[in-house]
Amino acid sequence: MKKIAVLTRDCAGVNAAIRSIVRTACHNSLEVVGIRRGYDGIIENDFITLNRTDVSGIINQGGTILKTSRSKKMFTQDGQKKAVENLQKNNIKGLIVIGGSGSLVGAHILASKYGINVVGIPATIDNDINNVDLTLGADTAVNVALDALDKIRDTATSLERIFIVEVMGRYCGYIALEVALAGGCEEVLVPELDVDIDILCKEIEEGKKKGKASWIIIVAEGKAHAHNIAEIITNKTGFETRVAVLGHIQRGGRPTSKDRIIGARLGNYAVECLIKNNSDICITEKNDKLIKIPLSVAIKKKDIDANRYYRLIKILT
Ligand code: F6P
């Protein structure tokens, strides 16, 4: 193996992983090519050489220095053929894909259908990759959301208000559950659980009678829109509500130490796996060990035990 390539999605910790890949490759006398703009970049031959100094000063930066895209072309036969052709033309012997479920599906296609050596690093704030405890970016996203929530709580408490805070999580309630528990919130609505809004409204009315003044309700974007929930609560209880939609601030920002360390460890391990000709795998940390999972398993739907946190959130309210 002489030359490897890396392509990414964006979230905190991705740059730390790119840095680790490039420096581990240099350590093993391999060349590294960065593919710009994700899968669109492979298809359009948008490749750059990455040297040791190109990754200086990026460990603390969010996003991805390689830029990214949500590529539609990669999921067409023509796009895949072009991608394989460009990898071969550039003499690339191994590919590291850093991203969420969509990116890992693309990685699995390249490995299983076209015989490219591919290693996936799970990176998404949603933390929805099967058999992976913690994806790159998720820890930073939770901490960014928590920081915002703590600020919202100051106003909620001062003005005795009900706040509905919407966090990201397209199909998964991971961020919502973490933030609700860590932020001491009264309620959390996630795709994995059915919460009866009538009961929630009764709880609010009862609470108000007993002198409970402010409420913070977290909603995962994959469950409902915060504005709709706010309207229902106001209509049913007569109480004023306020809404905050945190949105993309959760995907950016300075990576936490945890995300930098996961990025560093997985970037290094990905290169080692390619050197050993391991392919069609996703790598992750479990019980402090680095392990390999078949990409075919990683791309299956992840079941999260939402009840474990939900029970506790309600007991601690
Ligand atoms: O998958 C990560 C994620 O941030 C989701 O939480 C969110 O639903 C989605 O991406 C937003 O995608 P985009 O940035 O393309 O709008």
CSV table of C-alpha atoms and ligand atoms in Angstrom, one decimal:
chain,number,residue,atom,x,y,z
A,1,MET,CA,0.0,0.0,0.0
A,2,LYS,CA,1.6,3.3,-1.1
A,3,LYS,CA,-1.2,5.8,-1.4
A,4,ILE,CA,-4.4,6.2,0.7
A,5,ALA,CA,-7.3,8.7,0.6
A,6,VAL,CA,-9.7,10.2,3.1
A,7,LEU,CA,-13.1,11.8,2.6
A,8,THR,CA,-15.3,13.2,5.3
A,9,ARG,CA,-18.6,14.6,6.5
A,10,ASP,CA,-18.5,17.6,8.9
A,11,CYS,CA,-18.7,17.5,12.7
A,12,ALA,CA,-16.4,18.2,15.6
A,13,GLY,CA,-13.5,15.9,15.8
A,14,VAL,CA,-13.3,15.2,12.1
A,15,ASN,CA,-10.2,17.5,11.7
A,16,ALA,CA,-8.5,15.7,14.6
A,17,ALA,CA,-9.1,12.4,12.7
A,18,ILE,CA,-7.7,13.8,9.4
A,19,ARG,CA,-4.6,15.0,11.3
A,20,SER,CA,-4.1,11.6,12.8
A,21,ILE,CA,-4.6,9.8,9.5
A,22,VAL,CA,-2.1,12.1,7.7
A,23,ARG,CA,0.6,11.9,10.4
A,24,THR,CA,0.1,8.1,10.9
A,25,ALA,CA,0.5,7.7,7.2
A,26,CYS,CA,3.6,9.8,7.1
A,27,HIS,CA,5.0,7.7,10.0
A,28,ASN,CA,4.4,4.6,7.8
A,29,SER,CA,5.8,6.2,4.6
A,30,LEU,CA,2.4,6.3,2.9
A,31,GLU,CA,1.1,9.2,0.8
A,32,VAL,CA,-2.3,10.7,1.7
A,33,VAL,CA,-4.8,12.3,-0.7
A,34,GLY,CA,-7.7,14.4,0.7
A,35,ILE,CA,-10.9,14.1,-1.2
A,36,ARG,CA,-12.7,17.5,-1.2
A,37,ARG,CA,-16.5,17.8,-0.9
A,38,GLY,CA,-17.2,14.2,0.1
A,39,TYR,CA,-18.4,11.8,-2.5
A,40,ASP,CA,-19.0,14.5,-5.0
A,41,GLY,CA,-15.3,15.1,-4.8
A,42,ILE,CA,-14.4,11.5,-5.7
A,43,ILE,CA,-16.7,11.6,-8.7
A,44,GLU,CA,-15.4,15.0,-9.9
A,45,ASN,CA,-11.7,14.1,-9.2
A,46,ASP,CA,-11.3,16.9,-6.6
A,47,PHE,CA,-8.3,15.5,-4.9
A,48,ILE,CA,-5.5,17.2,-3.0
A,49,THR,CA,-2.2,15.9,-1.5
A,50,LEU,CA,-2.0,16.2,2.3
A,51,ASN,CA,1.3,16.5,4.0
A,52,ARG,CA,2.3,16.6,7.6
A,53,THR,CA,2.2,20.4,7.7
A,54,ASP,CA,-1.1,20.7,5.9
A,55,VAL,CA,-2.8,19.4,9.1
A,56,SER,CA,-1.0,21.7,11.5
A,57,GLY,CA,-3.2,23.7,13.8
A,58,ILE,CA,-6.5,22.0,12.9
A,59,ILE,CA,-7.0,19.7,16.0
A,60,ASN,CA,-9.0,22.4,17.7
A,61,GLN,CA,-11.2,23.3,14.7
A,62,GLY,CA,-14.8,22.1,14.1
A,63,GLY,CA,-16.1,21.2,10.6
A,64,THR,CA,-13.8,19.6,8.1
A,65,ILE,CA,-10.9,21.2,6.3
A,66,LEU,CA,-11.8,19.0,3.3
A,67,LYS,CA,-15.3,20.4,2.9
A,68,THR,CA,-18.2,18.1,2.3
A,69,SER,CA,-21.5,17.5,0.5
A,70,ARG,CA,-24.6,15.4,0.6
A,71,SER,CA,-23.9,13.6,-2.6
A,72,LYS,CA,-26.8,12.3,-4.7
A,73,LYS,CA,-24.5,11.1,-7.5
A,74,MET,CA,-22.8,8.5,-5.3
A,75,PHE,CA,-26.1,6.6,-5.1
A,76,THR,CA,-26.3,6.2,-8.9
A,77,GLN,CA,-24.6,3.5,-10.8
A,78,ASP,CA,-22.8,6.1,-13.0
A,79,GLY,CA,-21.6,8.0,-10.0
A,80,GLN,CA,-20.2,4.9,-8.3
A,81,LYS,CA,-18.4,3.8,-11.5
A,82,LYS,CA,-16.8,7.2,-11.9
A,83,ALA,CA,-15.7,7.2,-8.2
A,84,VAL,CA,-14.0,3.8,-8.7
A,85,GLU,CA,-12.4,5.0,-11.9
A,86,ASN,CA,-11.0,8.1,-10.3
A,87,LEU,CA,-9.7,6.1,-7.3
A,88,GLN,CA,-7.9,3.8,-9.7
A,89,LYS,CA,-6.6,6.5,-11.9
A,90,ASN,CA,-5.1,8.2,-8.9
A,91,ASN,CA,-3.5,4.9,-7.8
A,92,ILE,CA,-5.3,5.0,-4.5
A,93,LYS,CA,-5.1,1.6,-2.7
A,94,GLY,CA,-7.2,2.4,0.4
A,95,LEU,CA,-9.9,4.8,1.4
A,96,ILE,CA,-11.0,6.1,4.8
A,97,VAL,CA,-14.5,7.4,4.9
A,98,ILE,CA,-15.4,9.6,8.0
A,99,GLY,CA,-19.1,10.1,8.3
A,100,GLY,CA,-22.6,9.1,9.3
A,101,SER,CA,-25.0,6.4,8.0
A,102,GLY,CA,-25.2,7.8,4.5
A,103,SER,CA,-21.4,8.0,4.1
A,104,LEU,CA,-21.0,4.5,5.5
A,105,VAL,CA,-23.5,3.1,3.1
A,106,GLY,CA,-21.4,4.6,0.3
A,107,ALA,CA,-18.3,3.1,1.8
A,108,HIS,CA,-19.9,-0.3,2.0
A,109,ILE,CA,-21.0,-0.1,-1.7
A,110,LEU,CA,-17.4,0.8,-2.7
A,111,ALA,CA,-16.0,-2.1,-0.7
A,112,SER,CA,-18.5,-4.8,-1.3
A,113,LYS,CA,-19.5,-4.1,-4.9
A,114,TYR,CA,-16.3,-2.7,-6.4
A,115,GLY,CA,-13.6,-4.3,-4.2
A,116,ILE,CA,-12.1,-1.0,-3.0
A,117,ASN,CA,-10.3,-1.3,0.4
A,118,VAL,CA,-12.4,0.9,2.7
A,119,VAL,CA,-12.4,1.6,6.4
A,120,GLY,CA,-15.2,3.7,7.9
A,121,ILE,CA,-14.9,6.0,10.9
A,122,PRO,CA,-18.4,6.7,12.4
A,123,ALA,CA,-18.9,10.5,12.7
A,124,THR,CA,-22.3,12.1,13.2
A,125,ILE,CA,-23.8,14.2,16.0
A,126,ASP,CA,-26.9,11.9,15.9
A,127,ASN,CA,-24.9,8.9,17.4
A,128,ASP,CA,-27.1,6.6,15.4
A,129,ILE,CA,-24.6,4.1,14.0
A,130,ASN,CA,-25.4,0.5,14.9
A,131,ASN,CA,-23.0,-1.2,17.4
A,132,VAL,CA,-21.1,2.0,18.0
A,133,ASP,CA,-21.3,3.5,21.5
A,134,LEU,CA,-20.2,7.0,20.6
A,135,THR,CA,-19.7,8.5,17.2
A,136,LEU,CA,-17.3,11.3,16.5
A,137,GLY,CA,-19.0,14.7,17.0
A,138,ALA,CA,-21.7,13.5,19.3
A,139,ASP,CA,-20.0,14.5,22.6
A,140,THR,CA,-19.3,18.1,21.3
A,141,ALA,CA,-22.9,18.4,20.0
A,142,VAL,CA,-24.3,17.4,23.4
A,143,ASN,CA,-22.1,19.9,25.2
A,144,VAL,CA,-22.9,22.7,22.8
A,145,ALA,CA,-26.6,22.1,23.3
A,146,LEU,CA,-26.2,21.8,27.0
A,147,ASP,CA,-24.3,25.1,27.2
A,148,ALA,CA,-27.2,26.8,25.2
A,149,LEU,CA,-29.8,25.1,27.5
A,150,ASP,CA,-28.1,26.4,30.7
A,151,LYS,CA,-28.4,29.9,29.3
A,152,ILE,CA,-32.1,29.4,28.4
A,153,ARG,CA,-32.7,28.1,31.9
A,154,ASP,CA,-31.6,31.5,33.3
A,155,THR,CA,-34.5,33.2,31.5
A,156,ALA,CA,-36.9,30.3,32.1
A,157,THR,CA,-36.3,30.5,35.9
A,158,SER,CA,-36.3,34.3,36.1
A,159,LEU,CA,-39.5,34.8,34.1
A,160,GLU,CA,-41.1,31.5,35.3
A,161,ARG,CA,-41.7,30.4,31.8
A,162,ILE,CA,-42.3,27.1,29.9
A,163,PHE,CA,-39.6,26.7,27.3
A,164,ILE,CA,-39.6,24.1,24.4
A,165,VAL,CA,-36.1,23.5,23.1
A,166,GLU,CA,-35.6,21.7,19.9
A,167,VAL,CA,-32.3,19.8,19.4
A,168,MET,CA,-31.0,17.9,16.3
A,169,GLY,CA,-31.4,14.2,15.8
A,170,ARG,CA,-33.0,13.2,12.5
A,171,TYR,CA,-34.2,9.8,13.4
A,172,CYS,CA,-32.7,9.4,16.8
A,173,GLY,CA,-33.3,10.9,20.3
A,174,TYR,CA,-29.7,10.6,21.5
A,175,ILE,CA,-28.9,14.3,21.8
A,176,ALA,CA,-32.3,15.1,23.3
A,177,LEU,CA,-32.0,12.4,26.0
A,178,GLU,CA,-28.5,13.3,27.0
A,179,VAL,CA,-29.3,17.0,27.1
A,180,ALA,CA,-32.5,16.5,29.0
A,181,LEU,CA,-30.8,14.4,31.7
A,182,ALA,CA,-27.7,16.5,32.0
A,183,GLY,CA,-29.7,19.8,31.9
A,184,GLY,CA,-32.2,18.7,34.5
A,185,CYS,CA,-35.2,19.1,32.2
A,186,GLU,CA,-38.8,18.2,33.0
A,187,GLU,CA,-39.7,16.4,29.8
A,188,VAL,CA,-38.2,15.0,26.6
A,189,LEU,CA,-39.9,14.0,23.4
A,190,VAL,CA,-37.9,11.6,21.2
A,191,PRO,CA,-38.8,9.4,18.2
A,192,GLU,CA,-38.2,6.2,20.2
A,193,LEU,CA,-40.9,7.0,22.8
A,194,ASP,CA,-44.6,7.9,22.8
A,195,VAL,CA,-45.4,10.6,25.4
A,196,ASP,CA,-49.0,11.5,25.9
A,197,ILE,CA,-49.2,15.3,25.5
A,198,ASP,CA,-52.5,15.4,27.4
A,199,ILE,CA,-50.7,13.9,30.4
A,200,LEU,CA,-47.8,16.3,30.0
A,201,CYS,CA,-50.2,19.2,30.0
A,202,LYS,CA,-52.0,17.9,33.1
A,203,GLU,CA,-48.5,17.5,34.8
A,204,ILE,CA,-47.8,21.2,33.9
A,205,GLU,CA,-51.2,22.3,35.4
A,206,GLU,CA,-50.7,20.3,38.5
A,207,GLY,CA,-47.1,21.5,38.9
A,208,LYS,CA,-48.2,25.2,38.5
A,209,LYS,CA,-50.8,24.7,41.2
A,210,LYS,CA,-48.1,23.4,43.6
A,211,GLY,CA,-45.9,26.3,42.8
A,212,LYS,CA,-43.6,24.9,40.2
A,213,ALA,CA,-42.9,27.9,38.0
A,214,SER,CA,-40.7,27.0,35.1
A,215,TRP,CA,-40.4,24.0,32.7
A,216,ILE,CA,-37.9,23.0,30.1
A,217,ILE,CA,-39.1,20.5,27.5
A,218,ILE,CA,-36.6,19.1,25.0
A,219,VAL,CA,-37.8,17.9,21.6
A,220,ALA,CA,-35.8,15.9,19.2
A,221,GLU,CA,-36.3,17.3,15.6
A,222,GLY,CA,-37.0,13.8,14.5
A,223,LYS,CA,-40.0,13.6,16.8
A,224,ALA,CA,-41.8,17.0,16.3
A,225,HIS,CA,-41.4,20.7,15.7
A,226,ALA,CA,-40.9,22.7,18.9
A,227,HIS,CA,-43.3,25.4,17.7
A,228,ASN,CA,-46.1,22.8,17.2
A,229,ILE,CA,-45.6,21.4,20.7
A,230,ALA,CA,-45.6,24.9,22.2
A,231,GLU,CA,-48.9,25.7,20.4
A,232,ILE,CA,-50.5,22.5,21.8
A,233,ILE,CA,-49.3,23.2,25.3
A,234,THR,CA,-50.5,26.8,25.2
A,235,ASN,CA,-53.9,25.8,23.8
A,236,LYS,CA,-54.5,23.1,26.3
A,237,THR,CA,-53.1,24.8,29.4
A,238,GLY,CA,-53.5,28.5,28.7
A,239,PHE,CA,-49.9,29.1,29.8
A,240,GLU,CA,-47.5,31.1,27.7
A,241,THR,CA,-44.6,29.2,26.1
A,242,ARG,CA,-41.3,30.2,24.4
A,243,VAL,CA,-39.4,28.2,21.8
A,244,ALA,CA,-35.7,27.8,21.0
A,245,VAL,CA,-34.5,25.8,18.0
A,246,LEU,CA,-30.8,25.1,18.4
A,247,GLY,CA,-30.2,23.8,14.9
A,248,HIS,CA,-26.7,23.7,13.3
A,249,ILE,CA,-24.9,25.3,16.2
A,250,GLN,CA,-24.8,21.8,17.5
A,251,ARG,CA,-22.8,20.4,14.6
A,252,GLY,CA,-20.1,23.0,14.7
A,253,GLY,CA,-17.8,24.4,17.4
A,254,ARG,CA,-14.6,23.6,19.1
A,255,PRO,CA,-14.3,19.8,19.6
A,256,THR,CA,-14.3,18.5,23.2
A,257,SER,CA,-11.3,16.6,24.4
A,258,LYS,CA,-13.3,13.4,24.0
A,259,ASP,CA,-13.9,14.1,20.3
A,260,ARG,CA,-10.3,15.0,19.7
A,261,ILE,CA,-9.1,11.8,21.4
A,262,ILE,CA,-11.6,9.6,19.5
A,263,GLY,CA,-10.5,11.3,16.3
A,264,ALA,CA,-6.9,10.8,17.1
A,265,ARG,CA,-7.3,7.1,18.0
A,266,LEU,CA,-9.6,6.1,15.2
A,267,GLY,CA,-7.6,8.0,12.6
A,268,ASN,CA,-4.5,6.1,13.6
A,269,TYR,CA,-6.3,2.8,13.8
A,270,ALA,CA,-7.9,3.3,10.3
A,271,VAL,CA,-4.5,3.6,8.7
A,272,GLU,CA,-3.2,0.6,10.5
A,273,CYS,CA,-6.3,-1.4,9.4
A,274,LEU,CA,-5.7,-0.4,5.7
A,275,ILE,CA,-2.0,-1.4,6.0
A,276,LYS,CA,-3.2,-4.8,7.1
A,277,ASN,CA,-5.6,-4.9,4.2
A,278,ASN,CA,-8.7,-4.9,6.4
A,279,SER,CA,-11.7,-3.7,4.4
A,280,ASP,CA,-15.4,-3.2,4.5
A,281,ILE,CA,-15.2,-2.4,8.2
A,282,CYS,CA,-16.2,0.4,10.5
A,283,ILE,CA,-14.0,1.0,13.5
A,284,THR,CA,-14.9,2.2,17.0
A,285,GLU,CA,-14.0,2.3,20.7
A,286,LYS,CA,-15.6,-0.2,23.0
A,287,ASN,CA,-14.6,-0.6,26.7
A,288,ASP,CA,-11.5,1.5,25.8
A,289,LYS,CA,-10.4,-1.0,23.1
A,290,LEU,CA,-10.5,-0.3,19.4
A,291,ILE,CA,-12.6,-2.8,17.5
A,292,LYS,CA,-13.8,-3.5,13.9
A,293,ILE,CA,-17.4,-4.0,12.9
A,294,PRO,CA,-18.5,-5.1,9.4
A,295,LEU,CA,-19.9,-2.0,7.6
A,296,SER,CA,-22.9,-4.2,6.7
A,297,VAL,CA,-23.7,-4.3,10.4
A,298,ALA,CA,-22.9,-0.6,11.2
A,299,ILE,CA,-25.3,0.7,8.6
A,300,LYS,CA,-28.3,-1.2,10.1
A,301,LYS,CA,-30.7,0.8,12.2
A,302,LYS,CA,-29.5,1.4,15.8
A,303,ASP,CA,-31.9,0.7,18.6
A,304,ILE,CA,-31.4,3.0,21.6
A,305,ASP,CA,-32.8,2.2,25.0
A,306,ALA,CA,-34.5,5.5,25.4
A,307,ASN,CA,-36.4,4.2,28.5
A,308,ARG,CA,-33.3,3.9,30.6
A,309,TYR,CA,-32.8,7.7,30.5
A,310,TYR,CA,-36.5,8.6,30.3
A,311,ARG,CA,-37.3,6.9,33.6
A,312,LEU,CA,-34.5,8.7,35.3
A,313,ILE,CA,-35.4,12.1,33.8
A,314,LYS,CA,-39.0,11.7,35.2
A,315,ILE,CA,-37.8,10.5,38.6
A,316,LEU,CA,-35.4,13.5,39.0
A,317,THR,CA,-37.9,16.1,37.9
B,1,F6P,O1,-27.0,13.8,10.6
B,1,F6P,C1,-26.6,15.0,11.2
B,1,F6P,C2,-27.6,16.1,11.1
B,1,F6P,O2,-27.1,17.2,11.8
B,1,F6P,C3,-29.0,15.8,11.7
B,1,F6P,O3,-29.0,15.9,13.1
B,1,F6P,C4,-29.8,16.7,11.0
B,1,F6P,O4,-31.1,16.3,10.9
B,1,F6P,C5,-29.2,16.8,9.6
B,1,F6P,O5,-27.8,16.4,9.8
B,1,F6P,C6,-29.2,18.2,9.0
B,1,F6P,O6,-28.7,18.1,7.7
B,1,F6P,P1,-28.3,19.3,6.8
B,1,F6P,O7,-27.1,19.9,7.4
B,1,F6P,O8,-28.0,18.7,5.5
B,1,F6P,O9,-29.5,20.2,6.8
